């Protein structure tokens, strides 16, 4: 059962749920490398690469169904076999400090990903961040996955947060759709986005250019309006 905002451990009545890929870790170079291997193995063309990129943020099986509806299971198997050999993604600069400060302040923290939970937890362990998160929700944990609101709402419930006291942060259209569907305040994590991708989100109101921009959103009065994107 969600607790009253005034009784949350940080005294500010807010908690934070993160997306994983592209938000906590800079995993897209590895994702691109794995998909390049899929393209070579299955002789896919540039149109397939474009479909894969445009479906960023969806679960891998859903991406591959868009790329190759008839052979998507083979593509998923190929992708996962090479992905397991590529090592761990680099954590974004500023993320460890942000997570540590939020944890020290008593803010409930969670992760909601379309990646399998075991992979997310292994990555978090590798960069020394797993212990800071109270809840980790992976692809297999909640159905339907993002962009349905269910995984985010489950995470918020497990954190003991009322919906109005939760903030979700992610880097993709899927994340913004998830937050909107859940009716949870959602911040665009712009620190890993290219200028082209940033331009595509110009209509979204709440941005964080650096991880540190999240601190005042969480560690201030619940009645604050947050930060709008800087000009």
PDB file of C-alpha atoms in Angstrom:
ATOM      1  CA  UNK A   1       0.000   0.000   0.000  1.00  0.00           C
ATOM      2  CA  UNK A   2       1.331   3.455  -0.867  1.00  0.00           C
ATOM      3  CA  UNK A   3       2.329   5.589   2.097  1.00  0.00           C
ATOM      4  CA  UNK A   4       1.284   9.166   2.701  1.00  0.00           C
ATOM      5  CA  UNK A   5       3.690  11.638   1.073  1.00  0.00           C
ATOM      6  CA  UNK A   6       4.468  13.344   4.369  1.00  0.00           C
ATOM      7  CA  UNK A   7       5.691  10.066   5.865  1.00  0.00           C
ATOM      8  CA  UNK A   8       8.192   9.167   3.143  1.00  0.00           C
ATOM      9  CA  UNK A   9      11.728   8.676   4.483  1.00  0.00           C
ATOM     10  CA  UNK A  10      13.297  11.690   2.729  1.00  0.00           C
ATOM     11  CA  UNK A  11      10.828  14.082   4.327  1.00  0.00           C
ATOM     12  CA  UNK A  12      10.164  15.690   0.949  1.00  0.00           C
ATOM     13  CA  UNK A  13       7.568  13.203  -0.229  1.00  0.00           C
ATOM     14  CA  UNK A  14       9.205  12.240  -3.519  1.00  0.00           C
ATOM     15  CA  UNK A  15      10.883   9.209  -5.033  1.00  0.00           C
ATOM     16  CA  UNK A  16      12.477   8.546  -8.397  1.00  0.00           C
ATOM     17  CA  UNK A  17      12.165   5.731 -10.919  1.00  0.00           C
ATOM     18  CA  UNK A  18      14.755   5.470 -13.705  1.00  0.00           C
ATOM     19  CA  UNK A  19      14.712   3.877 -17.104  1.00  0.00           C
ATOM     20  CA  UNK A  20      17.949   1.916 -17.644  1.00  0.00           C
ATOM     21  CA  UNK A  21      19.424   1.961 -21.173  1.00  0.00           C
ATOM     22  CA  UNK A  22      20.354   5.468 -22.236  1.00  0.00           C
ATOM     23  CA  UNK A  23      19.394   6.883 -18.844  1.00  0.00           C
ATOM     24  CA  UNK A  24      21.632   5.257 -16.228  1.00  0.00           C
ATOM     25  CA  UNK A  25      24.154   3.699 -18.617  1.00  0.00           C
ATOM     26  CA  UNK A  26      25.410   4.669 -22.071  1.00  0.00           C
ATOM     27  CA  UNK A  27      24.435   1.347 -23.591  1.00  0.00           C
ATOM     28  CA  UNK A  28      23.473   2.416 -27.100  1.00  0.00           C
ATOM     29  CA  UNK A  29      26.964   1.979 -28.597  1.00  0.00           C
ATOM     30  CA  UNK A  30      26.843  -1.669 -27.470  1.00  0.00           C
ATOM     31  CA  UNK A  31      23.256  -2.019 -28.688  1.00  0.00           C
ATOM     32  CA  UNK A  32      24.272  -0.691 -32.109  1.00  0.00           C
ATOM     33  CA  UNK A  33      27.229  -3.084 -32.211  1.00  0.00           C
ATOM     34  CA  UNK A  34      25.013  -6.055 -31.383  1.00  0.00           C
ATOM     35  CA  UNK A  35      22.472  -5.096 -34.019  1.00  0.00           C
ATOM     36  CA  UNK A  36      25.203  -4.634 -36.626  1.00  0.00           C
ATOM     37  CA  UNK A  37      26.108  -8.275 -35.982  1.00  0.00           C
ATOM     38  CA  UNK A  38      22.442  -9.229 -36.443  1.00  0.00           C
ATOM     39  CA  UNK A  39      22.389  -7.343 -39.753  1.00  0.00           C
ATOM     40  CA  UNK A  40      25.461  -9.142 -41.046  1.00  0.00           C
ATOM     41  CA  UNK A  41      24.249 -12.551 -39.891  1.00  0.00           C
ATOM     42  CA  UNK A  42      20.770 -12.225 -41.341  1.00  0.00           C
ATOM     43  CA  UNK A  43      21.677 -10.012 -44.316  1.00  0.00           C
ATOM     44  CA  UNK A  44      19.424  -7.148 -43.334  1.00  0.00           C
ATOM     45  CA  UNK A  45      19.458  -3.795 -45.101  1.00  0.00           C
ATOM     46  CA  UNK A  46      19.586  -0.190 -43.878  1.00  0.00           C
ATOM     47  CA  UNK A  47      15.793  -0.068 -43.671  1.00  0.00           C
ATOM     48  CA  UNK A  48      16.011  -2.680 -40.919  1.00  0.00           C
ATOM     49  CA  UNK A  49      18.534  -0.550 -39.028  1.00  0.00           C
ATOM     50  CA  UNK A  50      16.198   2.438 -39.275  1.00  0.00           C
ATOM     51  CA  UNK A  51      13.265   0.412 -37.931  1.00  0.00           C
ATOM     52  CA  UNK A  52      15.434  -0.802 -35.063  1.00  0.00           C
ATOM     53  CA  UNK A  53      16.530   2.726 -34.165  1.00  0.00           C
ATOM     54  CA  UNK A  54      13.047   4.183 -34.430  1.00  0.00           C
ATOM     55  CA  UNK A  55      11.729   1.549 -32.015  1.00  0.00           C
ATOM     56  CA  UNK A  56      14.277   2.515 -29.364  1.00  0.00           C
ATOM     57  CA  UNK A  57      12.967   1.859 -25.876  1.00  0.00           C
ATOM     58  CA  UNK A  58      10.705  -1.070 -26.757  1.00  0.00           C
ATOM     59  CA  UNK A  59      11.469  -4.608 -25.531  1.00  0.00           C
ATOM     60  CA  UNK A  60      13.917  -6.402 -27.815  1.00  0.00           C
ATOM     61  CA  UNK A  61      11.329  -8.969 -29.056  1.00  0.00           C
ATOM     62  CA  UNK A  62       8.969  -6.139 -30.038  1.00  0.00           C
ATOM     63  CA  UNK A  63      11.760  -4.372 -31.913  1.00  0.00           C
ATOM     64  CA  UNK A  64      12.664  -7.520 -33.816  1.00  0.00           C
ATOM     65  CA  UNK A  65       9.028  -8.174 -34.708  1.00  0.00           C
ATOM     66  CA  UNK A  66       9.007  -4.779 -36.404  1.00  0.00           C
ATOM     67  CA  UNK A  67      12.304  -5.478 -38.176  1.00  0.00           C
ATOM     68  CA  UNK A  68      11.499  -8.999 -39.411  1.00  0.00           C
ATOM     69  CA  UNK A  69       7.996 -10.251 -38.539  1.00  0.00           C
ATOM     70  CA  UNK A  70       8.609 -13.732 -39.937  1.00  0.00           C
ATOM     71  CA  UNK A  71      12.027 -14.412 -38.395  1.00  0.00           C
ATOM     72  CA  UNK A  72      12.091 -12.204 -35.314  1.00  0.00           C
ATOM     73  CA  UNK A  73      12.853 -15.058 -32.913  1.00  0.00           C
ATOM     74  CA  UNK A  74      16.042 -15.894 -34.831  1.00  0.00           C
ATOM     75  CA  UNK A  75      17.068 -12.242 -34.707  1.00  0.00           C
ATOM     76  CA  UNK A  76      16.484 -12.092 -30.950  1.00  0.00           C
ATOM     77  CA  UNK A  77      18.613 -15.222 -30.428  1.00  0.00           C
ATOM     78  CA  UNK A  78      21.435 -13.825 -32.563  1.00  0.00           C
ATOM     79  CA  UNK A  79      21.320 -10.477 -30.801  1.00  0.00           C
ATOM     80  CA  UNK A  80      21.405 -12.011 -27.337  1.00  0.00           C
ATOM     81  CA  UNK A  81      24.251 -14.352 -28.204  1.00  0.00           C
ATOM     82  CA  UNK A  82      26.522 -11.502 -29.292  1.00  0.00           C
ATOM     83  CA  UNK A  83      25.300  -9.070 -26.638  1.00  0.00           C
ATOM     84  CA  UNK A  84      26.520 -11.461 -23.947  1.00  0.00           C
ATOM     85  CA  UNK A  85      30.088 -11.060 -25.275  1.00  0.00           C
ATOM     86  CA  UNK A  86      30.263  -7.263 -25.415  1.00  0.00           C
ATOM     87  CA  UNK A  87      30.874  -6.473 -21.768  1.00  0.00           C
ATOM     88  CA  UNK A  88      29.222  -3.837 -19.589  1.00  0.00           C
ATOM     89  CA  UNK A  89      28.031  -0.403 -20.639  1.00  0.00           C
ATOM     90  CA  UNK A  90      29.619   2.754 -19.271  1.00  0.00           C
ATOM     91  CA  UNK A  91      27.642   4.534 -16.581  1.00  0.00           C
ATOM     92  CA  UNK A  92      26.879   8.143 -17.482  1.00  0.00           C
ATOM     93  CA  UNK A  93      29.014  10.751 -15.785  1.00  0.00           C
ATOM     94  CA  UNK A  94      27.126  12.225 -12.852  1.00  0.00           C
ATOM     95  CA  UNK A  95      24.833   9.248 -12.326  1.00  0.00           C
ATOM     96  CA  UNK A  96      26.757   7.683  -9.413  1.00  0.00           C
ATOM     97  CA  UNK A  97      26.827  11.014  -7.568  1.00  0.00           C
ATOM     98  CA  UNK A  98      23.132  11.620  -8.226  1.00  0.00           C
ATOM     99  CA  UNK A  99      22.086   8.168  -7.051  1.00  0.00           C
ATOM    100  CA  UNK A 100      24.283   8.331  -3.949  1.00  0.00           C
ATOM    101  CA  UNK A 101      22.936  11.747  -2.940  1.00  0.00           C
ATOM    102  CA  UNK A 102      19.333  10.679  -3.431  1.00  0.00           C
ATOM    103  CA  UNK A 103      19.944   7.495  -1.458  1.00  0.00           C
ATOM    104  CA  UNK A 104      21.598   9.432   1.376  1.00  0.00           C
ATOM    105  CA  UNK A 105      18.597  11.766   1.462  1.00  0.00           C
ATOM    106  CA  UNK A 106      16.297   8.769   1.876  1.00  0.00           C
ATOM    107  CA  UNK A 107      14.550   9.070  -1.487  1.00  0.00           C
ATOM    108  CA  UNK A 108      13.027   5.752  -2.631  1.00  0.00           C
ATOM    109  CA  UNK A 109      14.713   4.692  -5.895  1.00  0.00           C
ATOM    110  CA  UNK A 110      13.728   2.203  -8.569  1.00  0.00           C
ATOM    111  CA  UNK A 111      14.531   1.057 -12.098  1.00  0.00           C
ATOM    112  CA  UNK A 112      12.008   0.031 -14.752  1.00  0.00           C
ATOM    113  CA  UNK A 113      13.447  -1.466 -17.937  1.00  0.00           C
ATOM    114  CA  UNK A 114      12.371  -3.367 -21.034  1.00  0.00           C
ATOM    115  CA  UNK A 115      15.568  -5.380 -20.622  1.00  0.00           C
ATOM    116  CA  UNK A 116      15.509  -8.674 -18.734  1.00  0.00           C
ATOM    117  CA  UNK A 117      15.916  -8.067 -15.007  1.00  0.00           C
ATOM    118  CA  UNK A 118      18.950 -10.335 -14.576  1.00  0.00           C
ATOM    119  CA  UNK A 119      20.828  -8.291 -17.173  1.00  0.00           C
ATOM    120  CA  UNK A 120      19.847  -4.996 -15.580  1.00  0.00           C
ATOM    121  CA  UNK A 121      20.904  -6.173 -12.135  1.00  0.00           C
ATOM    122  CA  UNK A 122      24.222  -7.518 -13.474  1.00  0.00           C
ATOM    123  CA  UNK A 123      24.930  -4.160 -15.130  1.00  0.00           C
ATOM    124  CA  UNK A 124      24.038  -2.268 -11.960  1.00  0.00           C
ATOM    125  CA  UNK A 125      26.298  -4.539  -9.923  1.00  0.00           C
ATOM    126  CA  UNK A 126      29.136  -4.023 -12.421  1.00  0.00           C
ATOM    127  CA  UNK A 127      29.022  -0.242 -12.006  1.00  0.00           C
ATOM    128  CA  UNK A 128      28.496  -0.406  -8.231  1.00  0.00           C
ATOM    129  CA  UNK A 129      24.959   0.969  -8.191  1.00  0.00           C
ATOM    130  CA  UNK A 130      22.700  -2.009  -7.434  1.00  0.00           C
ATOM    131  CA  UNK A 131      22.639  -1.418  -3.674  1.00  0.00           C
ATOM    132  CA  UNK A 132      21.101   2.017  -4.087  1.00  0.00           C
ATOM    133  CA  UNK A 133      17.907   0.771  -5.752  1.00  0.00           C
ATOM    134  CA  UNK A 134      15.027  -0.571  -3.711  1.00  0.00           C
ATOM    135  CA  UNK A 135      13.177  -2.002  -6.731  1.00  0.00           C
ATOM    136  CA  UNK A 136      14.287  -3.271 -10.155  1.00  0.00           C
ATOM    137  CA  UNK A 137      11.561  -4.211 -12.649  1.00  0.00           C
ATOM    138  CA  UNK A 138      12.611  -6.061 -15.823  1.00  0.00           C
ATOM    139  CA  UNK A 139      10.892  -7.098 -19.031  1.00  0.00           C
ATOM    140  CA  UNK A 140       9.600 -10.399 -17.678  1.00  0.00           C
ATOM    141  CA  UNK A 141       8.301  -9.052 -14.364  1.00  0.00           C
ATOM    142  CA  UNK A 142       5.183  -7.163 -15.435  1.00  0.00           C
ATOM    143  CA  UNK A 143       2.856  -7.627 -18.405  1.00  0.00           C
ATOM    144  CA  UNK A 144       2.301  -5.716 -20.576  1.00  0.00           C
ATOM    145  CA  UNK A 145       5.722  -4.005 -20.705  1.00  0.00           C
ATOM    146  CA  UNK A 146       6.429  -0.339 -21.440  1.00  0.00           C
ATOM    147  CA  UNK A 147       4.959   1.778 -22.970  1.00  0.00           C
ATOM    148  CA  UNK A 148       2.028   0.371 -20.992  1.00  0.00           C
ATOM    149  CA  UNK A 149       1.939   2.018 -17.549  1.00  0.00           C
ATOM    150  CA  UNK A 150       1.902  -1.284 -15.634  1.00  0.00           C
ATOM    151  CA  UNK A 151       5.655  -1.727 -14.932  1.00  0.00           C
ATOM    152  CA  UNK A 152       6.032   1.855 -13.716  1.00  0.00           C
ATOM    153  CA  UNK A 153       2.930   1.624 -11.534  1.00  0.00           C
ATOM    154  CA  UNK A 154       4.154  -1.649 -10.020  1.00  0.00           C
ATOM    155  CA  UNK A 155       7.528  -0.068  -9.219  1.00  0.00           C
ATOM    156  CA  UNK A 156       5.866   2.943  -7.621  1.00  0.00           C
ATOM    157  CA  UNK A 157       3.665   0.654  -5.548  1.00  0.00           C
ATOM    158  CA  UNK A 158       6.640  -1.412  -4.369  1.00  0.00           C
ATOM    159  CA  UNK A 159       8.447   1.808  -3.387  1.00  0.00           C
ATOM    160  CA  UNK A 160       5.464   2.822  -1.264  1.00  0.00           C
ATOM    161  CA  UNK A 161       4.933   6.000  -3.261  1.00  0.00           C
ATOM    162  CA  UNK A 162       1.665   7.698  -4.096  1.00  0.00           C
ATOM    163  CA  UNK A 163       1.550   8.379  -7.837  1.00  0.00           C
ATOM    164  CA  UNK A 164       1.617  12.130  -7.250  1.00  0.00           C
ATOM    165  CA  UNK A 165       4.944  11.823  -5.387  1.00  0.00           C
ATOM    166  CA  UNK A 166       6.777   9.777  -8.016  1.00  0.00           C
ATOM    167  CA  UNK A 167       9.034  11.097 -10.768  1.00  0.00           C
ATOM    168  CA  UNK A 168       9.985   8.961 -13.751  1.00  0.00           C
ATOM    169  CA  UNK A 169      13.070   9.731 -15.828  1.00  0.00           C
ATOM    170  CA  UNK A 170      13.843   8.214 -19.238  1.00  0.00           C
ATOM    171  CA  UNK A 171      15.408   9.007 -22.592  1.00  0.00           C
ATOM    172  CA  UNK A 172      13.003   7.661 -25.207  1.00  0.00           C
ATOM    173  CA  UNK A 173       9.547   8.266 -26.634  1.00  0.00           C
ATOM    174  CA  UNK A 174       8.542   4.949 -25.067  1.00  0.00           C
ATOM    175  CA  UNK A 175       9.469   6.371 -21.647  1.00  0.00           C
ATOM    176  CA  UNK A 176       7.455   9.534 -22.200  1.00  0.00           C
ATOM    177  CA  UNK A 177       4.475   7.445 -23.325  1.00  0.00           C
ATOM    178  CA  UNK A 178       4.860   5.241 -20.240  1.00  0.00           C
ATOM    179  CA  UNK A 179       4.906   8.199 -17.884  1.00  0.00           C
ATOM    180  CA  UNK A 180       1.925   9.786 -19.612  1.00  0.00           C
ATOM    181  CA  UNK A 181      -0.073   6.548 -19.458  1.00  0.00           C
ATOM    182  CA  UNK A 182       0.745   6.165 -15.766  1.00  0.00           C
ATOM    183  CA  UNK A 183      -0.059   9.836 -15.079  1.00  0.00           C
ATOM    184  CA  UNK A 184       3.343  10.251 -13.441  1.00  0.00           C
ATOM    185  CA  UNK A 185       5.545  13.337 -13.805  1.00  0.00           C
ATOM    186  CA  UNK A 186       8.179  12.378 -16.379  1.00  0.00           C
ATOM    187  CA  UNK A 187      11.536  14.019 -17.031  1.00  0.00           C
ATOM    188  CA  UNK A 188      13.444  13.564 -20.274  1.00  0.00           C
ATOM    189  CA  UNK A 189      17.020  12.397 -19.590  1.00  0.00           C
ATOM    190  CA  UNK A 190      18.717  14.457 -22.298  1.00  0.00           C
ATOM    191  CA  UNK A 191      22.300  13.873 -21.173  1.00  0.00           C
ATOM    192  CA  UNK A 192      22.839  10.946 -23.550  1.00  0.00           C
ATOM    193  CA  UNK A 193      20.852  12.227 -26.535  1.00  0.00           C
ATOM    194  CA  UNK A 194      22.305  13.472 -29.805  1.00  0.00           C
ATOM    195  CA  UNK A 195      21.285  16.984 -30.944  1.00  0.00           C
ATOM    196  CA  UNK A 196      18.959  15.376 -33.503  1.00  0.00           C
ATOM    197  CA  UNK A 197      17.179  13.313 -30.862  1.00  0.00           C
ATOM    198  CA  UNK A 198      16.950  16.293 -28.523  1.00  0.00           C
ATOM    199  CA  UNK A 199      15.231  18.245 -31.293  1.00  0.00           C
ATOM    200  CA  UNK A 200      12.637  15.505 -31.703  1.00  0.00           C
ATOM    201  CA  UNK A 201      11.583  15.999 -28.054  1.00  0.00           C
ATOM    202  CA  UNK A 202      11.329  19.788 -28.196  1.00  0.00           C
ATOM    203  CA  UNK A 203       7.642  19.709 -27.221  1.00  0.00           C
ATOM    204  CA  UNK A 204       8.275  17.870 -23.934  1.00  0.00           C
ATOM    205  CA  UNK A 205       8.249  20.296 -21.025  1.00  0.00           C
ATOM    206  CA  UNK A 206      10.468  18.735 -18.347  1.00  0.00           C
ATOM    207  CA  UNK A 207      14.104  18.103 -19.276  1.00  0.00           C
ATOM    208  CA  UNK A 208      17.298  17.278 -17.398  1.00  0.00           C
ATOM    209  CA  UNK A 209      20.434  18.211 -19.329  1.00  0.00           C
ATOM    210  CA  UNK A 210      22.693  16.735 -16.641  1.00  0.00           C
ATOM    211  CA  UNK A 211      21.979  14.077 -13.999  1.00  0.00           C
ATOM    212  CA  UNK A 212      22.502  16.714 -11.289  1.00  0.00           C
ATOM    213  CA  UNK A 213      19.447  18.568 -12.621  1.00  0.00           C
ATOM    214  CA  UNK A 214      17.315  15.835 -11.042  1.00  0.00           C
ATOM    215  CA  UNK A 215      18.297  16.723  -7.473  1.00  0.00           C
ATOM    216  CA  UNK A 216      16.095  19.805  -6.986  1.00  0.00           C
ATOM    217  CA  UNK A 217      13.155  17.965  -8.552  1.00  0.00           C
ATOM    218  CA  UNK A 218      13.283  15.299  -5.862  1.00  0.00           C
ATOM    219  CA  UNK A 219      14.721  17.105  -2.843  1.00  0.00           C
ATOM    220  CA  UNK A 220      12.329  20.070  -2.787  1.00  0.00           C
ATOM    221  CA  UNK A 221       8.727  20.630  -1.824  1.00  0.00           C
ATOM    222  CA  UNK A 222       6.265  18.293  -3.563  1.00  0.00           C
ATOM    223  CA  UNK A 223       4.345  21.386  -4.681  1.00  0.00           C
ATOM    224  CA  UNK A 224       7.185  22.721  -6.793  1.00  0.00           C
ATOM    225  CA  UNK A 225       6.918  22.834 -10.548  1.00  0.00           C
ATOM    226  CA  UNK A 226      10.283  21.306 -11.366  1.00  0.00           C
ATOM    227  CA  UNK A 227      12.662  22.458 -14.060  1.00  0.00           C
ATOM    228  CA  UNK A 228      11.666  23.324 -17.568  1.00  0.00           C
ATOM    229  CA  UNK A 229      14.097  22.809 -20.408  1.00  0.00           C
ATOM    230  CA  UNK A 230      16.688  25.536 -20.620  1.00  0.00           C
ATOM    231  CA  UNK A 231      16.613  27.612 -23.783  1.00  0.00           C
TER     232      UNK A 231
END
